[in-house]
Coordinates of C-alpha atoms and ligand atoms in Angstrom, one line a residue:
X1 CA 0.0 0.0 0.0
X2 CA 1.6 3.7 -0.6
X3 CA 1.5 5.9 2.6
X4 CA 3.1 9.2 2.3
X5 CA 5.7 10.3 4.3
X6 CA 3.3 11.1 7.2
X7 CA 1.6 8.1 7.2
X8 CA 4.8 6.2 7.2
X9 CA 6.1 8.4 9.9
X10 CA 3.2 7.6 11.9
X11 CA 3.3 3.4 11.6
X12 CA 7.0 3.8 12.7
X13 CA 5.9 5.2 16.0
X14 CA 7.3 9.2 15.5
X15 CA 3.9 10.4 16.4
X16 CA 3.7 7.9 19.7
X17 CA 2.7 5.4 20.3
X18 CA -0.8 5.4 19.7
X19 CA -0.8 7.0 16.5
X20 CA 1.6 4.0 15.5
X21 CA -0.8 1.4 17.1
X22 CA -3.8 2.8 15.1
X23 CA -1.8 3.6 12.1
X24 CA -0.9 -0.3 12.5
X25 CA -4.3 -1.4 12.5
X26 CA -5.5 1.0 9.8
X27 CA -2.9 0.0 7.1
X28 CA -3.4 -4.1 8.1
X29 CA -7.0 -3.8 7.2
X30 CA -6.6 -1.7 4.1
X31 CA -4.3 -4.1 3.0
X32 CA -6.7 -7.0 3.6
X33 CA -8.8 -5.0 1.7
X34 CA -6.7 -4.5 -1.4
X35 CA -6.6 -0.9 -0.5
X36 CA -4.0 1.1 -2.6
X37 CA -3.8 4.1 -0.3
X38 CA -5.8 5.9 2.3
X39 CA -7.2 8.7 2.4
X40 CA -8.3 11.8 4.8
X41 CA -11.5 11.3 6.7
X42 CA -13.4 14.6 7.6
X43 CA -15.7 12.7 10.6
X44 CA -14.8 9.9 13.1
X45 CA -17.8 8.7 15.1
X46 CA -16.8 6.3 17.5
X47 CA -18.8 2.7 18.8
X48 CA -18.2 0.0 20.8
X49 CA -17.5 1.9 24.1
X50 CA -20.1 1.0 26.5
X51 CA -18.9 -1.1 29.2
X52 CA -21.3 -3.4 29.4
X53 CA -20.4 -4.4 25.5
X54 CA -16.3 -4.3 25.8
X55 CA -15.7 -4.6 29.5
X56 CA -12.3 -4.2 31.1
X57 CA -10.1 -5.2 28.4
X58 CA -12.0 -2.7 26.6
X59 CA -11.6 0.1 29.4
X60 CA -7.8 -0.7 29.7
X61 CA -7.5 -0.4 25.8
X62 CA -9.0 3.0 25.6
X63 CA -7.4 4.1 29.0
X64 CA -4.2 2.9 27.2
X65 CA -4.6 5.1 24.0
X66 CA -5.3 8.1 26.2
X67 CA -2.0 7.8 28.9
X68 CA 0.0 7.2 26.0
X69 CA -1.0 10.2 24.2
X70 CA -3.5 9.6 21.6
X71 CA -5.5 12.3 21.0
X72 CA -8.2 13.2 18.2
X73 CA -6.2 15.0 15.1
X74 CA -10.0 15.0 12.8
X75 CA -13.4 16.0 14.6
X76 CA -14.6 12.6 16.7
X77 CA -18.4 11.8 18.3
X78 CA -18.8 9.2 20.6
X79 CA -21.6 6.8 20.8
X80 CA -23.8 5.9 23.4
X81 CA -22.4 4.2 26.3
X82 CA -24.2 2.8 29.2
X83 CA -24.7 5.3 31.7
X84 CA -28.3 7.5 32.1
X85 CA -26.5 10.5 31.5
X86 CA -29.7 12.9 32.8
X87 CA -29.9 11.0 36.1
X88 CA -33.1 10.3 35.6
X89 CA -34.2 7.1 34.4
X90 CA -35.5 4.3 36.5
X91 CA -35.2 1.9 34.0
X92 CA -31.6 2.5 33.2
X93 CA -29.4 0.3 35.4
X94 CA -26.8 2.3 37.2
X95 CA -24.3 -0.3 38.2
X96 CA -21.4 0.6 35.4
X97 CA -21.5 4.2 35.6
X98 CA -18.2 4.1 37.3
X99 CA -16.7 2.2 35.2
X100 CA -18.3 3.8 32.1
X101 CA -17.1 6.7 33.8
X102 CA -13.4 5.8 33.1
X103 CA -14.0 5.0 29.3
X104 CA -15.9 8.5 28.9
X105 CA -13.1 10.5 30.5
X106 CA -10.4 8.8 28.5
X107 CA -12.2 9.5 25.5
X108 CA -13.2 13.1 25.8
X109 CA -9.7 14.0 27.3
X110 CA -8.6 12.3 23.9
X111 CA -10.1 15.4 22.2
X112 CA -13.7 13.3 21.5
X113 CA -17.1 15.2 21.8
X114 CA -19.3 13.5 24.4
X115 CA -22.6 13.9 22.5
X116 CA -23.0 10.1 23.7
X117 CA -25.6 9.5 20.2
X118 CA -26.2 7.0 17.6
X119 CA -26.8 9.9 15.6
X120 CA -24.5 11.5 14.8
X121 CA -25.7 13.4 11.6
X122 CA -27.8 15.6 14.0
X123 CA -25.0 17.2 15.6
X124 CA -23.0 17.5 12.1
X125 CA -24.5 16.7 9.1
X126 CA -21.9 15.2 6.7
X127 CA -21.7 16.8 2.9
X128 CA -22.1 14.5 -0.4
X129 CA -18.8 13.3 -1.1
X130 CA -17.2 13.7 2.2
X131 CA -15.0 10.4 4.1
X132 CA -16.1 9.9 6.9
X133 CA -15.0 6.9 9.8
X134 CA -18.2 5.6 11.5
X135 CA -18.7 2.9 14.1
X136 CA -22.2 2.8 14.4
X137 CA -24.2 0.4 11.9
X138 CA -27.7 2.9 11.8
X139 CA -25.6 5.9 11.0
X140 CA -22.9 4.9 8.7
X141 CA -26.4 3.9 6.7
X142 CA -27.7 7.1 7.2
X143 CA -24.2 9.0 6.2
X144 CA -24.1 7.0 2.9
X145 CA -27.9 7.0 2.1
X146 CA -29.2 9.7 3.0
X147 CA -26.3 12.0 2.9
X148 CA -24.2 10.5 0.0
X149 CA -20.8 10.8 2.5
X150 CA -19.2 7.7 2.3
X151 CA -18.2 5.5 5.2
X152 CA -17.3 1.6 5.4
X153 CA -19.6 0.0 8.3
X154 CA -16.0 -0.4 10.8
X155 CA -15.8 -1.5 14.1
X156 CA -15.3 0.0 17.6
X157 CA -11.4 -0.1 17.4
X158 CA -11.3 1.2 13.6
X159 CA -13.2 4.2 14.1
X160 CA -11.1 4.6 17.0
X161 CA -7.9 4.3 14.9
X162 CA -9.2 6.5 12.2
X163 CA -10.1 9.2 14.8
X164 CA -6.3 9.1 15.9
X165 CA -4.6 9.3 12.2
X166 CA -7.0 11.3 10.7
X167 CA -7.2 8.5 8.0
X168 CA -9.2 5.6 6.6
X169 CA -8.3 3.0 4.2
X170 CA -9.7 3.9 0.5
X171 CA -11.8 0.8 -0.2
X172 CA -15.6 -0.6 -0.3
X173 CA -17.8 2.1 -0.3
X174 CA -15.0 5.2 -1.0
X175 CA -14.6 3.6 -4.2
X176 CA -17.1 5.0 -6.4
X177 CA -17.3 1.6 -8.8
X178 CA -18.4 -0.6 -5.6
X179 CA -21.7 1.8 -4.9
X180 CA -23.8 -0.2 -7.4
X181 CA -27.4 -1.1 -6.9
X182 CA -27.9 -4.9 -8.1
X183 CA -31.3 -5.4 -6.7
X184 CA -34.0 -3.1 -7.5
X185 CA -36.9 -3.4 -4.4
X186 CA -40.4 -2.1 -5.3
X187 CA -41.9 -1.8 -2.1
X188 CA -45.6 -1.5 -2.0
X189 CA -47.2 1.5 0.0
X190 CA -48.6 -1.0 2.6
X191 CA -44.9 -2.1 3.5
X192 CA -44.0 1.7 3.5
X193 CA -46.3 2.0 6.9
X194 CA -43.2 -0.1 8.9
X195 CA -40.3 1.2 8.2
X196 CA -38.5 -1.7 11.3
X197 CA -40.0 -4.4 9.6
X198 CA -39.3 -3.1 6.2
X199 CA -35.5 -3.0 7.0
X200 CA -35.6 -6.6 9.1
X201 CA -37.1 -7.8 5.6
X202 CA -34.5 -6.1 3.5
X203 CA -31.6 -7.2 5.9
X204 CA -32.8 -10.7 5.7
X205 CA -34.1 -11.0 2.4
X206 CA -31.4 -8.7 0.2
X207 CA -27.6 -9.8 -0.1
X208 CA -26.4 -6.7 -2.9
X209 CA -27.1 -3.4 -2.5
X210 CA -30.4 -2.6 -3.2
X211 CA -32.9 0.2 -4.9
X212 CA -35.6 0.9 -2.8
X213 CA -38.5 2.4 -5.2
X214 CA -41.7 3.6 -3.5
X215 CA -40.1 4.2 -0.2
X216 CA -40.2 7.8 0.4
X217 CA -39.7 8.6 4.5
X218 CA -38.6 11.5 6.3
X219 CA -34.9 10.9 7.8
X220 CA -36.9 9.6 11.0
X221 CA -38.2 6.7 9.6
X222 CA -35.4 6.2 7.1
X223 CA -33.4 6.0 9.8
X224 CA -35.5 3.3 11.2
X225 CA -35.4 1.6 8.2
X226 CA -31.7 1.5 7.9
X227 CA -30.6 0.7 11.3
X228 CA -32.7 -2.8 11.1
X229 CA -31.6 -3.4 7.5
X230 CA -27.8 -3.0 8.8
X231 CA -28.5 -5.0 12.2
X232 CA -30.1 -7.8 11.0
X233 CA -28.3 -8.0 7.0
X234 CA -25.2 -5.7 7.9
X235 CA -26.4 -3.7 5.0
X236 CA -24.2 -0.4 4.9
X237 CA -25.7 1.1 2.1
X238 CA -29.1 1.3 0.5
X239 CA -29.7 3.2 -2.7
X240 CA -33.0 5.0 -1.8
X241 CA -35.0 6.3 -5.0
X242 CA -35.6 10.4 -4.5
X243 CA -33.2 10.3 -1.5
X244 CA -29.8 9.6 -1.8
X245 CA -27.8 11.6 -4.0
X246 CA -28.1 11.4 -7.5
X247 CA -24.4 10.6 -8.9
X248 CA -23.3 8.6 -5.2
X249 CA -24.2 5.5 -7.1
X250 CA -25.3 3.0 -10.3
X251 CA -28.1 0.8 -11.2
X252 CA -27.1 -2.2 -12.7
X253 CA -29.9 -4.4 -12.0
X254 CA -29.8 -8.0 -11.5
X255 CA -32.6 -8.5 -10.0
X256 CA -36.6 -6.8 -9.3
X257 CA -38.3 -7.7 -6.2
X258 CA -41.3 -6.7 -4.6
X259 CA -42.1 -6.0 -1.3
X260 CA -46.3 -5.4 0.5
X261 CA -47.5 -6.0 3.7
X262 CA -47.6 -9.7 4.3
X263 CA -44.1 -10.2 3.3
X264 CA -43.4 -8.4 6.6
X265 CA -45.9 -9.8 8.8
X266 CA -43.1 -12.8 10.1
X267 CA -41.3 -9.7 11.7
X268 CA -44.3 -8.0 13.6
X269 CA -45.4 -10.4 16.3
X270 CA -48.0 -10.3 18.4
X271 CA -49.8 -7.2 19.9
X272 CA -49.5 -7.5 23.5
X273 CA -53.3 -8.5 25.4
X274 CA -52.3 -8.6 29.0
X275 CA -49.3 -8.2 31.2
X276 CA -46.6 -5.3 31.8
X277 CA -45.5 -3.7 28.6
X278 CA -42.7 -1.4 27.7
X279 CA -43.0 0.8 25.2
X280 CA -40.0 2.0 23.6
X281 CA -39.1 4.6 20.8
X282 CA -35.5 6.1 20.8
X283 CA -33.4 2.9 18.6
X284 CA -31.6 5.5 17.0
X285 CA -32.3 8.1 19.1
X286 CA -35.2 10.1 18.9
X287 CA -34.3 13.1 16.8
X288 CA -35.7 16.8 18.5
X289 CA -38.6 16.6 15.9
X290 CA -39.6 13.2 16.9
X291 CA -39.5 14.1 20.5
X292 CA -41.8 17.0 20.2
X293 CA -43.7 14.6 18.5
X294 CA -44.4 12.2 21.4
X295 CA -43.9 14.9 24.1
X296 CA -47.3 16.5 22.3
X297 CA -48.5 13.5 22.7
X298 CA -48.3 12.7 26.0
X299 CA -48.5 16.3 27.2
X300 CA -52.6 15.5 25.7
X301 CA -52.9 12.4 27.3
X302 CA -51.7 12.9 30.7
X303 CA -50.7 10.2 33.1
X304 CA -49.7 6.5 32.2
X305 CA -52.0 4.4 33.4
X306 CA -51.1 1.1 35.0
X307 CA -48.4 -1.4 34.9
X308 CA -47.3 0.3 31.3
X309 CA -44.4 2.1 30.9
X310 CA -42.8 4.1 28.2
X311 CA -39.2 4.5 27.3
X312 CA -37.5 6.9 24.8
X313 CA -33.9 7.1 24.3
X314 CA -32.1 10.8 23.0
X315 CA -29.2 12.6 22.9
X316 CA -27.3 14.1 25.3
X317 CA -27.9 17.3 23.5
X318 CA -31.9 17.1 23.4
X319 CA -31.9 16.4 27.0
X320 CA -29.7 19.5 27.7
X321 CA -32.2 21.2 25.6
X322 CA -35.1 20.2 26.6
X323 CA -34.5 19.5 29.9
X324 CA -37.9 21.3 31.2
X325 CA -39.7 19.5 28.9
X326 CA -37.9 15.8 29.9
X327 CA -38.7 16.6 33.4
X328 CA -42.2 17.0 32.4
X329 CA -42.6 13.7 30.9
X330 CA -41.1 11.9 33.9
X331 CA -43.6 13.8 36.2
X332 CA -46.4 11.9 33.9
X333 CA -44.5 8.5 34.3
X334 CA -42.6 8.4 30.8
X335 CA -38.9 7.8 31.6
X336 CA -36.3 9.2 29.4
X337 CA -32.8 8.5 29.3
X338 CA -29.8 10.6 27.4
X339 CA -27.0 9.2 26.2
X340 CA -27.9 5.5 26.4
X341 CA -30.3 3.0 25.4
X342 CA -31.2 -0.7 26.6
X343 CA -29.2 -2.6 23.9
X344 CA -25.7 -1.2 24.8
X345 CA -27.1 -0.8 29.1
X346 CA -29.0 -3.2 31.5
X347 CA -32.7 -2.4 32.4
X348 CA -33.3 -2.4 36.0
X349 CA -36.6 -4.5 35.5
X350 CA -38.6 -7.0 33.2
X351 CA -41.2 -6.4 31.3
X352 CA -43.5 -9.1 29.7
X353 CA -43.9 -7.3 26.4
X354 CA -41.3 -5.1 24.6
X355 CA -43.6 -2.8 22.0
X356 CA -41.6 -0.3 19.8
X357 CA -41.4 1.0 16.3
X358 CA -37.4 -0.3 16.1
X359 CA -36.6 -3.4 14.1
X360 CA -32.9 -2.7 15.3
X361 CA -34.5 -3.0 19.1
X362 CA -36.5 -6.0 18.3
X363 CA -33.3 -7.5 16.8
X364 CA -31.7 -7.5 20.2
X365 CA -33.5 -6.8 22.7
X366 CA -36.1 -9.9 21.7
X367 CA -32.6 -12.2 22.4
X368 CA -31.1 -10.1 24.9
X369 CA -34.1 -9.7 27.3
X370 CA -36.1 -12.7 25.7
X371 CA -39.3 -11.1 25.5
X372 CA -42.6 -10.8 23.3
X373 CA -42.8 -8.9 20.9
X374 CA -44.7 -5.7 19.0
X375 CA -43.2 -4.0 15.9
X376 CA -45.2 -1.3 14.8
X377 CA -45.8 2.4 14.2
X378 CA -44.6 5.3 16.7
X379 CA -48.1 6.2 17.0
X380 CA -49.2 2.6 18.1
X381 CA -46.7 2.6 20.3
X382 CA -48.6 5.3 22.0
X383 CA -52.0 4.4 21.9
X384 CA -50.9 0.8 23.0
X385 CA -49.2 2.0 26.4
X386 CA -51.7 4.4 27.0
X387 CA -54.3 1.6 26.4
Ligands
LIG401 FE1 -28.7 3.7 19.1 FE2 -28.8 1.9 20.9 FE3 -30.3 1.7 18.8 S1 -27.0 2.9 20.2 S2 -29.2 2.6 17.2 S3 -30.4 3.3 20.3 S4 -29.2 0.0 19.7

């Protein structure tokens, strides 16, 4: 692979030894790749650094980078790790917030913003044509479909290294030629109506990149879309017809498929009729617009009733915001918790049935907490906890 004399300079440890550590990791990757070179990324976002995912060897790893001086040379965002960062949720266990604590400080001391969000985007929207570092499946989706930035779906330690050089490797989806669309997916408006089970279908059901015609959702359900497409089919990129970029890809078709309602039925289960449910919106985080959303919603219905509870996961940044209006939804019994979410935290109780609009949540959290459940829309969500 060619590196220029800075790159070289920074595998053979001038820079520290960080820098040579991820510089290491970078180049052994790209070359696995067949990468030729690298190239400058504009955007490093950061996953894999909750506790209760990477644990101590994790912790000493990070704590590692920072004592040895790595530091962030290109702008860096941090995912969510597993720490209620308002202080407010019940539902959010607090028993690694020390711990977390550790892994946080390393990494903002590194230079990192501690916006603590799977999405990213909302604190700095990437421009078309832009390389960008991600770590976090939903939003290295949204970067390359919605935004036409390109970033390769990398793991925790990658984004880390990226952060640290300032560089990725140039292969998969910086290379122009490898953005082509080999499946084109027709998806019938009555398929449209769910965007989670629309992506569990498309991860399951669609190996190539696909065209999605007939899908036409605001970011907040695009992003739904894409984070269950990329958790349960790894998919990194979907081509979206009237959204993404015209020019960030081809169409050379393989394949038509189409997509309606019953083809999605497998991933819906069963509307809950009895016992304690929790209702959860926030997998990505909820996005200010979609928090107004469901705070209007609530503010008009008052008080949960019963055993019922509702969840919603946000950014740091929308609590900070908003705070008045978070501490208003707790005093009607909705708990909301910044910087976190219960795939990457523990919940402090059990529920008998999980009900949320995210096929990314279902993914896990069906395994993880082996519960019932309830994919559906945002609204449903509502009306079924308020039941
Ligand atoms: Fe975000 Fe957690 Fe879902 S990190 S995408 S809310 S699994």
């Amino acid at each position: 692979m060619f590196l220029t004399r800075e790159q070289e300079k920074m595998l053979n440890g001038e820079y520290g030894w960080a820098v040579a550590k991820a510089m290491a990791i970078i180049v052994k990757t790209g070359e696995v790749l067949g990468a030729s070179r690298l190239v400058e990324i504009s955007h490093a976002h950061v996953s894999g650094v909750s506790y209760t995912n990477i644990l101590d060897p994790g912790l000493d790893f990070v704590r590692r980078l920072f004592l040895s001086g790595g530091r962030a040379r290109v702008y860096t965002t941090i995912n969510p790790g597993c720490v209620d960062y308002s202080g407010l949720s019940s539902l959010i266990d607090r028993s690694f917030n020390e711990k977390q604590a550790v892994i946080d400080e390393s990494l903002t001391r590194m230079g990192f913003k501690p916006v603590f969000t799977c999405i990213p985007y909302y604190h700095r929207p990437p421009s078309q044509g832009e390389f960008l570092a991600w770590g976090e499946s939903s939003a290295i989706a949204v970067a390359n479909s919605y935004y036409g930035a390109s970033s390769n779906r990398e793991g925790g330690p990658l984004a880390l290294a990226a952060a640290l050089t300032g560089y990725t490797y140039y292969a998969g989806l910086h290379i122009p030629e490898n953005r082509v669309a080999r499946v084109v997916v027709r998806v019938d408006p009555s398929a449209s109506r769910n965007p989670g089970a629309l992506g569990l279908w498309i991860g399951e059901n669609i190996r190539e990149i696909p065209l999605l015609k007939g899908f036409n959702p605001p970011l907040w359900d695009l992003k739904i879309m894409l984070a269950a497409s990329a958790a349960s089919g790894s998919h990194a990129f979907i081509a979206v017809e009237k959204i993404t970029p015209q020019g960030f890809y081809k169409v050379d078709p393989l394949e038509k498929v189409e997509v309606e309602w019953r083809d999605l039925e497998k991933y819906i289960g069963l509307e809950p009729s009895g016992g304690s449910v929790l209702g959860y919106l926030g997998c990505p985080h909820l996005h200010p617009w979609e928090f107004h959303l469901v705070y209007e919603y609530v503010k008009r219905r008052g008080r949960l009733p019963g055993r019922n509870r509702l969840l919603l996961t946000i950014p740091l940044e929308v609590y900070e915001r908003y705070r008045d209006k978070v501490l208003y939804l707790r005093s009607l019994g909705v708990d909301v918790a910044a910087g976190t979410c219960p795939v990457v935290s523990r919940l402090t109780r059990r529920f008998d049935h999980l009900v949320t609009n995210s096929g990314k949540a279902v993914f896990y959290l069906s395994k993880q907490l082996k519960i019932n459940y309830y994919l559906t829309e945002t609204r449903r969500v509502l009306e079924i906890v308020y039941a």
